[in-house]
XYZ file of C-alpha atoms in Angstrom:
333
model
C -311.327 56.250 228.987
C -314.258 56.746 225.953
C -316.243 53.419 225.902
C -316.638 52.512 222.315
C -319.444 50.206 221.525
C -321.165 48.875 218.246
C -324.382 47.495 217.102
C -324.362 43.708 216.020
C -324.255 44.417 212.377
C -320.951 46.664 212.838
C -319.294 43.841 213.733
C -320.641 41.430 210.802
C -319.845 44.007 207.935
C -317.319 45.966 209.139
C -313.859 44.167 208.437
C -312.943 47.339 206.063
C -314.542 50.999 205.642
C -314.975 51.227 201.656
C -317.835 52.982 200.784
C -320.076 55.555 202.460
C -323.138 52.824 202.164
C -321.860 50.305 204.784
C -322.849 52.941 207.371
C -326.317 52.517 208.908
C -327.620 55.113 211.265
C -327.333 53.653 214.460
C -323.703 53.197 213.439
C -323.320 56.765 212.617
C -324.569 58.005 215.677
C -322.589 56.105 218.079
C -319.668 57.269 216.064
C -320.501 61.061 216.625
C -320.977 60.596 220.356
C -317.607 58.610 221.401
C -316.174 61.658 218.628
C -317.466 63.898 220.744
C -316.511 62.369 224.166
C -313.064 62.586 222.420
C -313.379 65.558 222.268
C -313.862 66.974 225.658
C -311.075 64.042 227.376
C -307.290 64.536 228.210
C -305.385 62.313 225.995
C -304.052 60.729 229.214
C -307.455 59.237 229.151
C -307.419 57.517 225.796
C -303.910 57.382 224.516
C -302.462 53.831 225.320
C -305.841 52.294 223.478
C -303.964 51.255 220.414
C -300.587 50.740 221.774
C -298.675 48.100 219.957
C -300.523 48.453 216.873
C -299.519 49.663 213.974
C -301.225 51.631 210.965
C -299.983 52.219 207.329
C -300.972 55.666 205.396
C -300.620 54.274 201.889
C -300.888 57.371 199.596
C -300.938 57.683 195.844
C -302.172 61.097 195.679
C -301.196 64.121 197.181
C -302.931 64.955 200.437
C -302.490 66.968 203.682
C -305.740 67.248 205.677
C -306.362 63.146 205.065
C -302.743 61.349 205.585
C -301.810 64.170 208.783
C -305.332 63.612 210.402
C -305.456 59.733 209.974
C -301.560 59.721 211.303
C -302.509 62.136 214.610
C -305.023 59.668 215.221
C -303.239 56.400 215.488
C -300.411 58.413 217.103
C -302.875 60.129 219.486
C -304.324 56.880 220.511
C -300.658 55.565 220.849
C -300.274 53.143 217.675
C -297.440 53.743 215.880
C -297.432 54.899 211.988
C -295.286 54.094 208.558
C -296.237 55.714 205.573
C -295.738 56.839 202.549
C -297.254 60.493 200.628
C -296.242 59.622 197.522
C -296.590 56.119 196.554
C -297.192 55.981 192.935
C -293.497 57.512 193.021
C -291.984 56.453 195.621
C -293.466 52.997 195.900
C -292.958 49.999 194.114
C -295.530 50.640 191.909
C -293.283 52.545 190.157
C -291.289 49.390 189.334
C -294.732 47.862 188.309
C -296.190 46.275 191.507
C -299.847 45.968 191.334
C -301.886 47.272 194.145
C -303.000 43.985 195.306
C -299.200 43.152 195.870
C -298.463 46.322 197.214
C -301.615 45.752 200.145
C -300.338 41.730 200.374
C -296.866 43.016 201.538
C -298.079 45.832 203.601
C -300.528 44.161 205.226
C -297.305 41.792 206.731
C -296.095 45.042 208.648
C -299.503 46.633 209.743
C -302.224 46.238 211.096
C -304.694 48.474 209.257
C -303.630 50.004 205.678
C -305.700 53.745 205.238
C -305.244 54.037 201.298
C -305.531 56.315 199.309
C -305.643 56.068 195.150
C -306.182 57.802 192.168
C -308.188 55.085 190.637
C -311.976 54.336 191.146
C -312.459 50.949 192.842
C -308.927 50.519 194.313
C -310.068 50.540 197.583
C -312.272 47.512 196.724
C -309.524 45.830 195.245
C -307.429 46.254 198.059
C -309.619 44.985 200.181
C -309.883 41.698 198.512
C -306.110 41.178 198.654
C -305.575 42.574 202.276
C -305.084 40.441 205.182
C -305.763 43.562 207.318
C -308.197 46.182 207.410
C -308.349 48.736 204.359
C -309.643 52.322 205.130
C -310.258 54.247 202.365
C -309.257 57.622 201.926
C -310.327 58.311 199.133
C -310.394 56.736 195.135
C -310.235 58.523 192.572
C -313.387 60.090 192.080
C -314.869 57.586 193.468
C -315.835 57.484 197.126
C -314.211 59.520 200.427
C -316.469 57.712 203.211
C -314.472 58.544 206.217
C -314.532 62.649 205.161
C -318.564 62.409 205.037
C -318.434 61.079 208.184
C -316.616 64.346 209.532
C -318.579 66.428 207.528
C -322.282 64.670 208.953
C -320.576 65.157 212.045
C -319.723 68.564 211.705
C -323.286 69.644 210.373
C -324.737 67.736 213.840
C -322.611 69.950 215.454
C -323.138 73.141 213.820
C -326.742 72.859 213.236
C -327.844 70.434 216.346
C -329.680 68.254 213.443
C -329.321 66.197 210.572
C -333.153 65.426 209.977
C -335.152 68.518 208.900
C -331.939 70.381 207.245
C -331.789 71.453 203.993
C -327.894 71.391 202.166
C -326.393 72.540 198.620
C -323.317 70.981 197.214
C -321.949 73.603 194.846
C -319.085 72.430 191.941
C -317.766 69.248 191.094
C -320.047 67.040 191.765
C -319.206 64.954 188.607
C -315.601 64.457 190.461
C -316.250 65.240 193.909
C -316.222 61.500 195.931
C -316.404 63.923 198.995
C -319.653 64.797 197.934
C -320.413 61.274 196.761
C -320.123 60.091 200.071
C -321.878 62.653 201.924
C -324.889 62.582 200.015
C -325.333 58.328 200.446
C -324.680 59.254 204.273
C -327.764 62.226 203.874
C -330.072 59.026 202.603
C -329.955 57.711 206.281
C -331.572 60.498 207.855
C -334.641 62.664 207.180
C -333.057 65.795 205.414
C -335.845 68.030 203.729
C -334.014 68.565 200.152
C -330.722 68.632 198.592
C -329.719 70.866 196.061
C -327.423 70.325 193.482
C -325.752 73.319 191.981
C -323.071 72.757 189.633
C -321.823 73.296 185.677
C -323.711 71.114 182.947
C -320.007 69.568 182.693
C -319.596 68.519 185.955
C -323.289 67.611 186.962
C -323.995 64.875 189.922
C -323.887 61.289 188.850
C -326.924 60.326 187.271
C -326.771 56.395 189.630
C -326.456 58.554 192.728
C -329.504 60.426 191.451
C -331.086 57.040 190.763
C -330.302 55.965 194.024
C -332.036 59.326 195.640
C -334.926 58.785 193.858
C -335.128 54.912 195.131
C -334.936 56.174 198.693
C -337.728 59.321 197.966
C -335.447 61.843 199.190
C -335.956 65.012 197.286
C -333.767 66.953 195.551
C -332.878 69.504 193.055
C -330.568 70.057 189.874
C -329.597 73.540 188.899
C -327.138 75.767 187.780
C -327.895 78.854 189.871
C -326.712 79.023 193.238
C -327.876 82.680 194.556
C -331.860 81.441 194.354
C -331.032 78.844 196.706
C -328.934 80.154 199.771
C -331.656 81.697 201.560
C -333.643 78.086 201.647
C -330.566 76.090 203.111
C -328.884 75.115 206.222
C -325.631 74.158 205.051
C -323.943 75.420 202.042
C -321.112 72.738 200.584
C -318.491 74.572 198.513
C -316.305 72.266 196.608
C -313.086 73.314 193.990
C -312.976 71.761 190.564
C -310.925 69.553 190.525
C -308.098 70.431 187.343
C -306.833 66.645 188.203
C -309.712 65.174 187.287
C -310.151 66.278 183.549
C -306.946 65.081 182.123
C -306.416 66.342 178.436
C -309.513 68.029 178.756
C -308.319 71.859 179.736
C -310.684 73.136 177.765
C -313.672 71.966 179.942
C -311.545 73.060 182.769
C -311.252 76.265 181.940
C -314.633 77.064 180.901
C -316.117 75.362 184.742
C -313.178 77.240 186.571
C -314.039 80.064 188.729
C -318.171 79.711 188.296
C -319.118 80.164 191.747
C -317.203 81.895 194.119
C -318.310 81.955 197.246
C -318.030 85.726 199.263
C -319.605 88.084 201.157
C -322.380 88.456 198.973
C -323.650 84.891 199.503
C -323.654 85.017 203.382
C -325.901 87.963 203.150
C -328.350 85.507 201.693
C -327.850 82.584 203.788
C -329.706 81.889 206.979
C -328.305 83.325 209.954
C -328.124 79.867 211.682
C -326.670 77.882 208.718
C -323.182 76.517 208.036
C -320.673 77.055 204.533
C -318.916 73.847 204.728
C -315.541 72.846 202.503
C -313.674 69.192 202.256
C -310.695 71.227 201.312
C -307.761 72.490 199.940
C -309.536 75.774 198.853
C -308.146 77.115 195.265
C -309.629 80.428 195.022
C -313.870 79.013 195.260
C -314.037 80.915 198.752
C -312.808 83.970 199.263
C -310.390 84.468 202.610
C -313.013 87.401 203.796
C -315.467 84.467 204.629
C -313.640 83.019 206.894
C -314.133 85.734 209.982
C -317.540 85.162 209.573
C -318.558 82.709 212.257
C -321.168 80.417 209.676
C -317.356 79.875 208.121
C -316.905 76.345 209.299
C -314.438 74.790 207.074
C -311.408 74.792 209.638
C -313.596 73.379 212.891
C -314.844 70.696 209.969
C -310.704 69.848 209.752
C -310.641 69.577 213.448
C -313.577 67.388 213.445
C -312.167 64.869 211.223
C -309.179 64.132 213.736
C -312.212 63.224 216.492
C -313.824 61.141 213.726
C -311.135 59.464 212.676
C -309.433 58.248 215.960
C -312.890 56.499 216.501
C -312.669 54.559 212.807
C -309.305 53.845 213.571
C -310.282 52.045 217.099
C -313.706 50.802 215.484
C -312.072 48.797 212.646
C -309.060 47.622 214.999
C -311.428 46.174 217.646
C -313.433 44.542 214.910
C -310.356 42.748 213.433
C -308.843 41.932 216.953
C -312.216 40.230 217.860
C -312.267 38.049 214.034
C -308.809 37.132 214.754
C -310.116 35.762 218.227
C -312.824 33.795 216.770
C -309.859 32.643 213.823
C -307.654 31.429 216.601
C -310.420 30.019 218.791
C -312.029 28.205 215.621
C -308.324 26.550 214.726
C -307.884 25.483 218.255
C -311.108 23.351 218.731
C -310.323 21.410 214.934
């Protein structure tokens, strides 16, 4: 059986994962190895660890890489699952629950909630109302913290680093939380630049600039993308995201289809180097890429199941053990 183990400030911040920046490195690192002992055991070796427990996939968006991979894990590790893909439908929000109702009631039947929203900040909010833990899985174009950690994981794996690397996020950056999270994540380690390569319209968050600059890590801003490939180690290819814009096609249609990433691109990059997707794909790589063995979207999907199973027994230890001390602290009143 994997031996999971924490530092001390895990277990003092840790009651819910909300936000990419509640990760220190140490953290991170113990993560990717008891992922990767995961990895290489039979699941006779790990899967009665969270027997009798049970974990809610609360989703108000659409997703299919997220909900199935955070649903193998609890199953894989022998919890049981309830959930719902389409909760702003199919929910009681739809009768006008709010969200912090919603996450009091569910919290009665689980014991971990993994939500996901289409709002910015819902995560946070459910976290104040939850008697359980609250994973996020993404809000609105907010935050995404558990698919950086599969993605930092994934470049350790494909590279054998994280300090010294280069990377270039390419799209919506405006939008993308996936690329939110990653780059707070990046701030914890020594990368050598980022690059930022995206549409005036959907340029990177000037406070996550801000907050780059306040922890001297250098990057870049630009439009063109072909200048760059040669320099990097990991090329992150996101979609723009037609949800995001509302009643604003017009901007949509004028960002659509900028960079498409194809043959012509990998015979710039590095010949050690990594193209890198959160996923679902909507024409911003084209399917001849993915023979190409620096395609590593799909091992980046299989990653996230490792990752995830450890979050998943991370956040249920922590709880178990404040429960404990809850219990222990009523009994000696």
């Amino acid at each position: 059986m994997a031996v999971f183990f924490w530092s001390k400030n895990t277990f003092k911040y840790m009651k819910h994962v909300i936000r990419a920046q509640q990760f220190d490195r140490g953290t991170m690192e113990r993560i990717f190895l008891e992922a990767e002992d995961l990895q290489s055991m039979d699941r006779s070796e790990y899967g009665e660890t969270l027997r009798g427990k049970i974990v809610a996939t609360l989703f108000y968006e659409p997703s299919t890489r997220t909900r199935l991979s955070f649903e193998s894990a609890a199953l894989q590790l022998g919890a049981s699952v309830i959930t719902t893909e389409n909760a702003r439908e199919f929910s009681s929000a739809a009768k006008g629950e709010t969200l912090e109702d919603t996450m009091r009631v569910v919290g009665k039947y689980a014991d971990a909630i993994v939500l996901r929203h289409f709002d910015t900040g819902a995560a946070d909010r459910a976290a104040q109302a939850s008697s359980v833990p609250i994973i996020n899985a993404g809000d609105g174009a907010g935050q995404h913290p558990t698919q950086a950690l599969l993605d930092l994981f994934t470049i350790q794996r494909e590279i054998g680093k994280i300090d010294g690397i280069s990377i270039v996020f390419v799209g919506d950056l405006l939008y993308g939380r996936t690329v939110h999270s990653l780059t707070y994540l990046l701030t914890k380690f020594k990368v050598k630049k980022i690059y930022f390569v995206a549409p005036k319209e959907v340029a990177m968050r000037k406070d996550i600039l801000t907050y780059l600059r306040k922890k001297q890590v250098d990057f870049e801003e630009r439009e063109d993308v072909l200048g760059v490939l040669s320099k990097v180690d990991v090329v992150y290819q996101t979609r723009i995201q037609k949800e995001r814009f509302g009643d604003r096609a017009d901007v949509y249609e004028k960002v659509a289809g900028k960079y498409v990433l194809d043959r012509s691109w990998m015979r710039k990059m590095k010949k050690r180097s990594v193209v890198l997707h959160p996923l679902p794909r909507v024409g911003e790589i084209d399917p001849e890429v993915d023979s190409d063995l620096r395609a590593g979207y799909f091992r980046q999907v299989e990653n996230g199941l490792y990752v995830r199973m450890v979050l998943l027994k991370m956040i249920l230890e922590i709880s178990d053990k404040g429960r404990r001390k809850r219990v222990l602290s009523t009994a000696t009143q």
